[in-house]
C-alpha positions as CSV (number, residue, x, y, z in Angstrom):
1,M,-48.5,-142.4,-84.2
2,L,-48.0,-145.7,-82.3
3,T,-44.7,-145.6,-80.3
4,A,-42.2,-148.4,-80.4
5,G,-43.5,-149.4,-77.0
6,Q,-47.0,-149.7,-78.2
7,I,-45.7,-151.4,-81.4
8,L,-44.2,-154.3,-79.0
9,Q,-47.2,-154.9,-77.3
10,L,-49.3,-155.9,-80.6
11,I,-46.2,-158.2,-81.3
12,R,-46.5,-159.6,-77.7
13,H,-50.1,-160.0,-77.6
14,G,-49.8,-161.9,-81.0
15,T,-52.0,-159.4,-82.7
16,C,-49.5,-158.7,-85.4
17,R,-46.6,-161.2,-86.2
18,T,-45.1,-159.7,-89.2
19,R,-43.9,-156.2,-90.8
20,K,-46.6,-156.5,-93.4
21,E,-49.2,-157.3,-90.6
22,L,-48.2,-154.4,-88.6
23,I,-48.7,-152.1,-91.6
24,A,-52.0,-153.2,-92.3
25,Y,-53.2,-153.2,-88.4
26,T,-51.7,-149.8,-87.6
27,G,-52.1,-147.5,-90.9
28,L,-48.8,-146.4,-90.4
29,S,-46.2,-146.4,-93.2
30,R,-43.9,-149.0,-94.3
31,S,-40.5,-146.7,-93.3
32,T,-42.1,-145.8,-90.1
33,I,-42.9,-149.4,-88.8
34,T,-39.3,-150.4,-90.1
35,E,-37.9,-147.8,-87.9
36,R,-40.1,-149.2,-85.1
37,V,-38.9,-152.7,-85.4
38,D,-35.6,-152.4,-86.1
39,R,-35.1,-150.1,-82.7
40,L,-36.8,-153.1,-81.1
41,I,-34.5,-155.8,-82.7
42,E,-31.2,-153.4,-81.9
43,A,-32.4,-153.1,-78.3
44,G,-33.2,-156.8,-77.7
45,Y,-36.8,-156.5,-77.2
46,I,-37.7,-158.7,-80.3
47,H,-36.2,-160.9,-82.5
48,E,-37.0,-162.6,-86.2
49,S,-37.8,-166.1,-84.9
50,G,-38.8,-167.5,-88.6
51,V,-40.8,-167.0,-91.7
52,G,-44.8,-166.7,-92.2
53,T,-46.6,-167.8,-94.9
54,S,-46.1,-166.1,-98.3
55,G,-48.9,-164.1,-99.9
56,G,-46.8,-164.2,-102.9
57,G,-42.7,-163.2,-103.2
58,R,-40.7,-163.6,-100.5
59,P,-42.0,-165.3,-97.2
60,P,-42.4,-162.5,-94.2
61,S,-40.1,-162.7,-91.0
62,V,-42.1,-163.6,-88.0
63,L,-41.3,-161.1,-85.1
64,D,-41.4,-162.3,-81.6
65,V,-40.4,-161.2,-78.0
66,D,-36.6,-162.2,-77.3
67,A,-37.8,-163.9,-73.9
68,T,-33.9,-164.7,-73.0
69,N,-31.9,-161.4,-73.8
70,R,-33.4,-159.7,-70.6
71,L,-33.8,-161.4,-66.8
72,V,-35.9,-161.0,-64.1
73,L,-35.0,-161.9,-60.6
74,V,-37.6,-162.7,-58.2
75,A,-38.2,-163.6,-54.2
76,D,-41.1,-165.0,-52.9
77,L,-41.5,-164.7,-49.2
78,G,-43.7,-166.7,-46.6
79,A,-43.6,-166.5,-42.8
80,S,-41.3,-169.3,-42.3
81,H,-39.5,-169.5,-46.0
82,A,-38.0,-167.6,-48.8
83,R,-37.9,-168.7,-52.5
84,V,-35.7,-167.0,-55.0
85,A,-35.9,-167.6,-58.8
86,L,-34.2,-166.0,-61.8
87,T,-36.8,-166.0,-65.1
88,D,-36.5,-165.2,-68.4
89,L,-39.1,-162.8,-69.9
90,A,-41.2,-165.4,-70.2
91,A,-41.5,-166.5,-66.8
92,R,-39.4,-169.7,-67.4
93,P,-37.0,-170.6,-64.2
94,M,-33.5,-170.6,-65.0
95,A,-32.5,-171.1,-61.4
96,E,-34.1,-171.4,-58.0
97,E,-33.2,-171.3,-54.5
98,H,-35.4,-172.3,-51.4
99,A,-34.6,-172.0,-47.6
100,E,-36.3,-172.2,-44.5
101,I,-35.9,-168.6,-43.1
102,R,-38.4,-167.3,-40.7
103,I,-39.6,-163.5,-42.1
104,D,-39.8,-162.2,-38.2
105,R,-36.0,-162.4,-38.3
106,G,-36.7,-158.7,-39.7
107,P,-35.9,-156.9,-42.8
108,E,-32.1,-156.7,-42.7
109,A,-31.3,-160.3,-42.2
110,V,-34.0,-161.4,-44.7
111,L,-33.1,-159.0,-47.4
112,S,-29.3,-159.5,-46.9
113,W,-29.9,-163.5,-47.6
114,I,-32.0,-162.2,-50.6
115,R,-29.4,-160.1,-52.2
116,Q,-27.0,-162.9,-51.6
117,A,-29.2,-165.7,-52.9
118,F,-29.7,-163.3,-56.0
119,Q,-25.9,-163.2,-56.4
120,R,-25.8,-167.0,-56.5
121,L,-28.2,-167.6,-59.1
122,L,-27.0,-165.5,-61.2
123,D,-23.3,-166.9,-60.7
124,R,-25.1,-170.5,-60.9
125,S,-26.5,-169.5,-64.6
126,G,-23.6,-167.9,-65.8
127,R,-25.4,-164.7,-66.2
128,T,-24.5,-161.3,-64.8
129,S,-26.2,-158.2,-62.9
130,A,-26.2,-156.4,-66.1
131,Q,-28.6,-158.5,-68.0
132,V,-31.5,-158.4,-65.2
133,C,-34.1,-155.6,-66.0
134,G,-36.2,-155.5,-63.0
135,I,-36.9,-157.3,-59.5
136,G,-40.0,-158.7,-57.9
137,M,-40.5,-159.5,-54.4
138,D,-43.9,-160.7,-52.5
139,L,-44.4,-160.9,-49.0
140,P,-47.3,-161.8,-46.2
141,G,-48.5,-158.4,-45.7
142,S,-50.6,-155.0,-47.0
143,V,-48.3,-153.1,-49.4
144,D,-48.2,-149.9,-50.6
145,H,-47.8,-150.5,-54.1
146,N,-46.5,-147.5,-55.1
147,S,-43.9,-147.0,-52.6
148,G,-43.0,-150.8,-52.0
149,R,-43.3,-150.6,-48.1
150,V,-45.0,-152.8,-46.2
151,I,-48.2,-151.2,-44.8
152,R,-49.2,-153.5,-42.0
153,S,-48.3,-157.3,-41.6
154,F,-49.2,-159.0,-38.5
155,L,-46.5,-161.7,-39.1
156,M,-43.6,-159.1,-39.9
157,P,-42.6,-157.2,-36.9
158,G,-40.0,-154.8,-38.0
159,W,-40.9,-154.6,-41.8
160,D,-43.7,-151.6,-41.4
161,D,-42.9,-148.9,-43.6
162,Y,-39.4,-150.6,-44.4
163,P,-37.7,-149.2,-47.8
164,I,-37.5,-152.5,-49.3
165,G,-37.1,-150.9,-52.6
166,A,-34.2,-149.0,-51.7
167,A,-32.5,-151.7,-49.9
168,L,-32.6,-153.8,-52.9
169,R,-31.2,-151.1,-55.1
170,E,-28.2,-150.9,-53.0
171,A,-27.1,-154.4,-54.7
172,F,-29.0,-153.8,-57.9
173,D,-29.7,-150.4,-59.5
174,L,-33.0,-151.9,-61.0
175,P,-36.8,-150.9,-60.8
176,V,-38.3,-153.1,-58.0
177,L,-41.9,-154.2,-57.4
178,V,-43.2,-155.3,-54.1
179,E,-46.6,-157.0,-53.7
180,N,-48.8,-159.0,-51.3
181,D,-48.0,-162.8,-51.6
182,A,-51.7,-163.5,-51.9
183,N,-52.2,-161.2,-54.8
184,A,-48.9,-162.6,-56.7
185,M,-50.1,-166.2,-56.3
186,A,-53.5,-165.2,-57.6
187,F,-51.9,-163.5,-60.4
188,G,-49.8,-166.4,-61.4
189,E,-52.4,-168.9,-61.1
190,W,-54.7,-166.9,-63.4
191,W,-51.6,-166.3,-65.7
192,S,-50.8,-169.9,-66.1
193,Y,-54.2,-171.2,-66.3
194,W,-57.0,-169.1,-66.2
195,R,-56.8,-166.4,-68.7
196,R,-59.9,-167.0,-70.3
197,S,-61.8,-166.2,-66.7
198,R,-62.6,-162.9,-65.8
199,S,-62.2,-163.0,-62.5
200,L,-60.4,-165.2,-60.1
201,L,-60.1,-165.5,-56.1
202,L,-57.3,-167.2,-54.5
203,L,-57.6,-167.9,-51.0
204,K,-54.0,-168.7,-49.3
205,V,-54.2,-170.8,-46.0
206,S,-50.5,-171.4,-44.5
207,T,-49.4,-169.7,-41.2
208,G,-51.9,-167.2,-41.6
209,I,-54.9,-166.6,-44.1
210,G,-55.2,-164.2,-47.0
211,T,-56.9,-163.9,-50.0
212,G,-56.0,-162.3,-53.8
213,I,-58.3,-161.0,-56.2
214,V,-57.9,-160.8,-60.2
215,L,-60.5,-158.8,-62.0
216,D,-60.4,-158.6,-65.9
217,G,-56.6,-159.8,-65.9
218,Q,-55.7,-157.2,-63.1
219,I,-55.1,-157.4,-59.5
220,Y,-57.6,-155.6,-57.6
221,R,-55.9,-154.1,-54.6
222,G,-58.6,-152.0,-53.1
223,V,-58.5,-148.0,-52.1
224,E,-55.9,-148.6,-49.6
225,D,-54.0,-151.6,-50.9
226,A,-55.6,-153.9,-48.2
227,A,-57.9,-155.7,-50.1
228,G,-58.0,-159.5,-49.4
229,N,-57.6,-159.3,-45.6
230,I,-60.3,-162.0,-45.2
231,G,-58.4,-163.6,-42.7
232,H,-59.4,-160.7,-40.2
233,V,-63.0,-161.1,-40.7
234,R,-64.4,-161.8,-37.3
235,L,-66.8,-164.7,-36.7
236,Q,-66.9,-165.7,-33.2
237,E,-66.0,-162.4,-31.0
238,S,-66.7,-164.5,-28.0
239,D,-64.0,-166.7,-28.6
240,D,-61.0,-167.1,-26.3
241,R,-58.6,-167.5,-29.2
242,V,-56.5,-164.2,-30.1
243,C,-55.5,-163.5,-33.5
244,T,-52.2,-162.1,-34.6
245,C,-54.4,-158.6,-35.1
246,G,-55.2,-158.8,-31.1
247,S,-58.8,-159.3,-32.0
248,R,-60.8,-162.3,-30.9
249,G,-62.7,-164.8,-33.4
250,C,-61.1,-163.9,-36.5
251,V,-60.9,-166.4,-39.5
252,A,-57.3,-166.6,-39.0
253,S,-57.4,-167.6,-35.6
254,L,-60.1,-170.2,-36.4
255,A,-59.1,-172.0,-39.6
256,S,-55.6,-170.7,-40.4
257,G,-52.6,-173.4,-40.5
258,H,-51.4,-171.8,-37.2
259,A,-54.5,-172.3,-35.6
260,L,-54.6,-175.8,-36.9
261,A,-51.1,-176.9,-35.4
262,S,-52.3,-175.2,-32.2
263,N,-55.3,-177.4,-31.7
264,L,-53.3,-180.6,-32.8
265,G,-50.3,-179.8,-30.7
266,K,-48.1,-178.9,-33.4
267,Q,-46.1,-175.9,-34.3
268,T,-46.4,-175.4,-37.8
269,S,-49.0,-175.7,-40.7
270,R,-46.6,-178.1,-42.7
271,E,-46.9,-180.5,-39.6
272,V,-50.4,-180.5,-39.9
273,V,-50.1,-181.3,-43.8
274,R,-48.1,-184.2,-43.0
275,L,-50.6,-185.5,-40.2
276,V,-53.4,-185.1,-42.9
277,Q,-51.2,-186.9,-45.6
278,A,-50.5,-189.9,-43.2
279,G,-54.1,-190.1,-42.6
280,D,-54.6,-189.0,-38.9
281,P,-58.3,-188.9,-38.6
282,T,-58.3,-185.9,-35.9
283,A,-56.1,-183.9,-38.2
284,I,-58.6,-184.7,-41.1
285,A,-61.8,-183.6,-39.1
286,L,-60.2,-180.5,-37.9
287,T,-58.7,-179.5,-41.3
288,Q,-62.6,-180.0,-42.9
289,E,-64.0,-178.1,-40.3
290,A,-61.5,-175.5,-40.9
291,G,-62.6,-175.3,-44.5
292,R,-65.9,-175.0,-43.8
293,T,-65.4,-172.2,-41.5
294,V,-63.7,-170.6,-43.8
295,G,-66.1,-171.2,-46.6
296,V,-68.8,-169.1,-44.5
297,V,-66.8,-166.1,-45.4
298,L,-66.2,-167.2,-48.9
299,A,-69.7,-167.5,-49.5
300,T,-70.0,-164.1,-49.2
301,A,-67.1,-163.1,-51.4
302,V,-69.0,-165.4,-54.3
303,S,-71.9,-163.7,-53.7
304,L,-70.1,-160.3,-54.3
305,L,-67.8,-161.1,-56.8
306,N,-69.3,-163.8,-58.7
307,P,-66.1,-165.1,-59.5
308,A,-65.3,-167.8,-62.3
309,V,-62.6,-169.6,-60.3
310,L,-61.9,-170.3,-56.4
311,V,-58.3,-171.4,-56.0
312,L,-57.1,-172.7,-52.7
313,A,-53.2,-172.3,-52.2
314,G,-50.9,-172.5,-49.3
315,D,-49.8,-175.2,-47.3
316,M,-53.5,-176.2,-46.8
317,A,-53.9,-177.1,-50.2
318,E,-51.3,-179.9,-49.7
319,T,-53.9,-181.6,-47.6
320,G,-55.5,-183.0,-51.0
321,E,-59.3,-182.5,-50.8
322,H,-59.8,-182.3,-47.3
323,Y,-59.4,-178.6,-46.6
324,L,-61.2,-177.7,-50.1
325,T,-64.1,-180.3,-49.0
326,G,-64.9,-178.2,-46.1
327,I,-64.6,-174.9,-48.4
328,R,-67.0,-176.1,-51.0
329,E,-69.5,-177.5,-48.6
330,S,-70.0,-174.2,-47.2
331,V,-69.9,-172.3,-50.4
332,Y,-72.4,-174.3,-52.3
333,R,-74.9,-174.3,-48.9
334,R,-74.4,-170.7,-48.5
335,S,-74.6,-169.3,-51.9
336,L,-77.5,-168.9,-54.2
337,P,-77.1,-171.9,-56.9
338,Y,-77.1,-169.2,-59.9
339,T,-73.9,-167.6,-58.6
340,T,-72.0,-171.1,-58.2
341,R,-73.4,-173.1,-61.1
342,N,-70.3,-172.4,-63.3
343,L,-67.9,-171.9,-60.3
344,E,-64.9,-173.8,-60.2
345,I,-63.2,-174.7,-56.7
346,V,-59.9,-176.2,-57.1
347,N,-56.8,-176.6,-55.6
348,S,-53.6,-174.4,-56.7
349,S,-51.8,-175.9,-59.9
350,L,-48.8,-174.1,-59.5
351,G,-48.3,-175.3,-55.7
352,D,-45.6,-173.4,-53.9
353,R,-44.2,-171.4,-57.1
354,A,-47.3,-169.9,-57.5
355,G,-45.8,-166.6,-55.7
356,I,-42.6,-167.0,-58.2
357,V,-44.7,-167.1,-61.4
358,G,-46.9,-164.3,-60.5
359,T,-44.2,-162.0,-59.5
360,A,-41.9,-162.8,-62.3
361,V,-45.0,-161.7,-64.7
362,L,-45.8,-158.7,-62.6
363,V,-42.3,-157.5,-63.4
364,I,-42.2,-158.4,-66.9
365,E,-45.5,-156.5,-67.2
366,H,-44.0,-153.7,-66.0
367,V,-40.7,-153.6,-67.9
368,L,-42.2,-154.4,-71.1
369,S,-45.1,-151.8,-70.6
370,P,-44.9,-149.0,-73.5
371,A,-43.8,-146.5,-71.3
372,A,-40.9,-148.4,-69.8
373,V,-39.8,-149.5,-73.3
374,D,-40.4,-146.1,-74.6
375,A,-38.2,-144.7,-71.8
376,A,-35.4,-147.5,-72.0
377,L,-34.8,-146.7,-75.8
378,A,-34.7,-142.7,-75.1
379,G,-31.9,-143.5,-72.6
380,P,-28.5,-144.7,-73.5
381,P,-28.1,-147.8,-75.9
382,R,-27.8,-151.0,-73.9
383,T,-24.4,-152.8,-73.7
384,N,-25.4,-155.9,-71.9
385,A,-27.2,-157.9,-74.6
386,V,-26.8,-161.7,-74.4
C-alpha cells in the first residue's frame, strides 16, 4: 500500500497526472487513491491544474504540485558575501537580498544578519513565517550533513562545531539543512541544466577552491562529509606560499582567487576578475596559468570519475574563457582521450545564484520526501495555507 507521500512522488515526477493513471499504475482501488489524493489536496501539497484528454466521458482532472502554497528560505554564504532568498517549491525566487559581509566575523554576527534578512524577505513579499516549510544554508566549509554543524573550514574561524540549525530555529521552528557551498552549487547546476547527465563535477574558484560532485542525481559527500577538498591537494611542497590550511604548495595557495589577487597586488578575487575583464595582459596570463594548475588535479578527477560535465563556478568563472581555457588545456593533455571525448567543460550557467538554487532544491527535496509528507499529514492540520 503506497502512502500519500509516495503518491505525491508519482505526481511530482510526472509518472501519473490523474487519478485514473494513479489507479492503473499502482493497482490500488479507486477509494484508496481518492482518499490519498484528497488528503494531499486538503494539506495544500497538490491541486487540480486543468483537465486531461478524455478517453470517453468526463475529462479527468490533472493533478500537479502546488508550488506556491509552501515557501523555502535559503542563504548562500561565501568568504565575503551573503545572499538570501525566499522561493516557492519550484525553486523560483520570490524575493532576494545580497550583502557584502565577511564570514570570518563569526557565526553570531552572520546568523543574526541572516535571521533579520529572512524576516525582511517575508515582509517584502507579504508572506508570513507560517508559510515557510524549511530553511537551507550553504557555506564554504565541510559540513556534517546530519547535525548541520561545520566540521572544518579554513575560511571560517569560530564556526567549527557551531550549532547552526539550533541558532536559526530560535527564530523559525523549521527543518534546517546545512550544506557545503560547492555541493549546493553543483546540485543547482545539475538540477537546472544537466539532469540528463549521470555525473557532474563542479569546481568553485573564488577566495578558495572547492569541488561539488553529483552522481546519479545525488550529492556525493564522502565517508567523512569531506569529499571535494581539491583545493588542499599538494602540488609543490617546496613552494614558499602557505595555504590557509597551514601546508605549502596546495592548489588553493597557487591557483585560487586569493592567490591570484596576492600575485597581482590586489585584495580580492573580484578585483582580479575586473582586471581580466578590462583586458589586463598580466592578469589574463596569470589567470590562464592558474587554470592550467587546477587542471592538473582535475585531470586525475576526470580519470577517476569520468564525469559527463565539468562546471567552473565562483568568481573565476566571470573571467570568461580565460580560467576555463587553462583548465581545458591541462585536462585534455593529461587525460586519456576516451575519458574526455564526451566531456563538456563549461562555465556556470547560474552564476552567483547557483548556491541559492541548489540549496533551495535540497530543502524542497527534503520537505516533499515521502517520509516528511507522511509525517506532516499525521500531525495536526495546517492552518497556514495561502
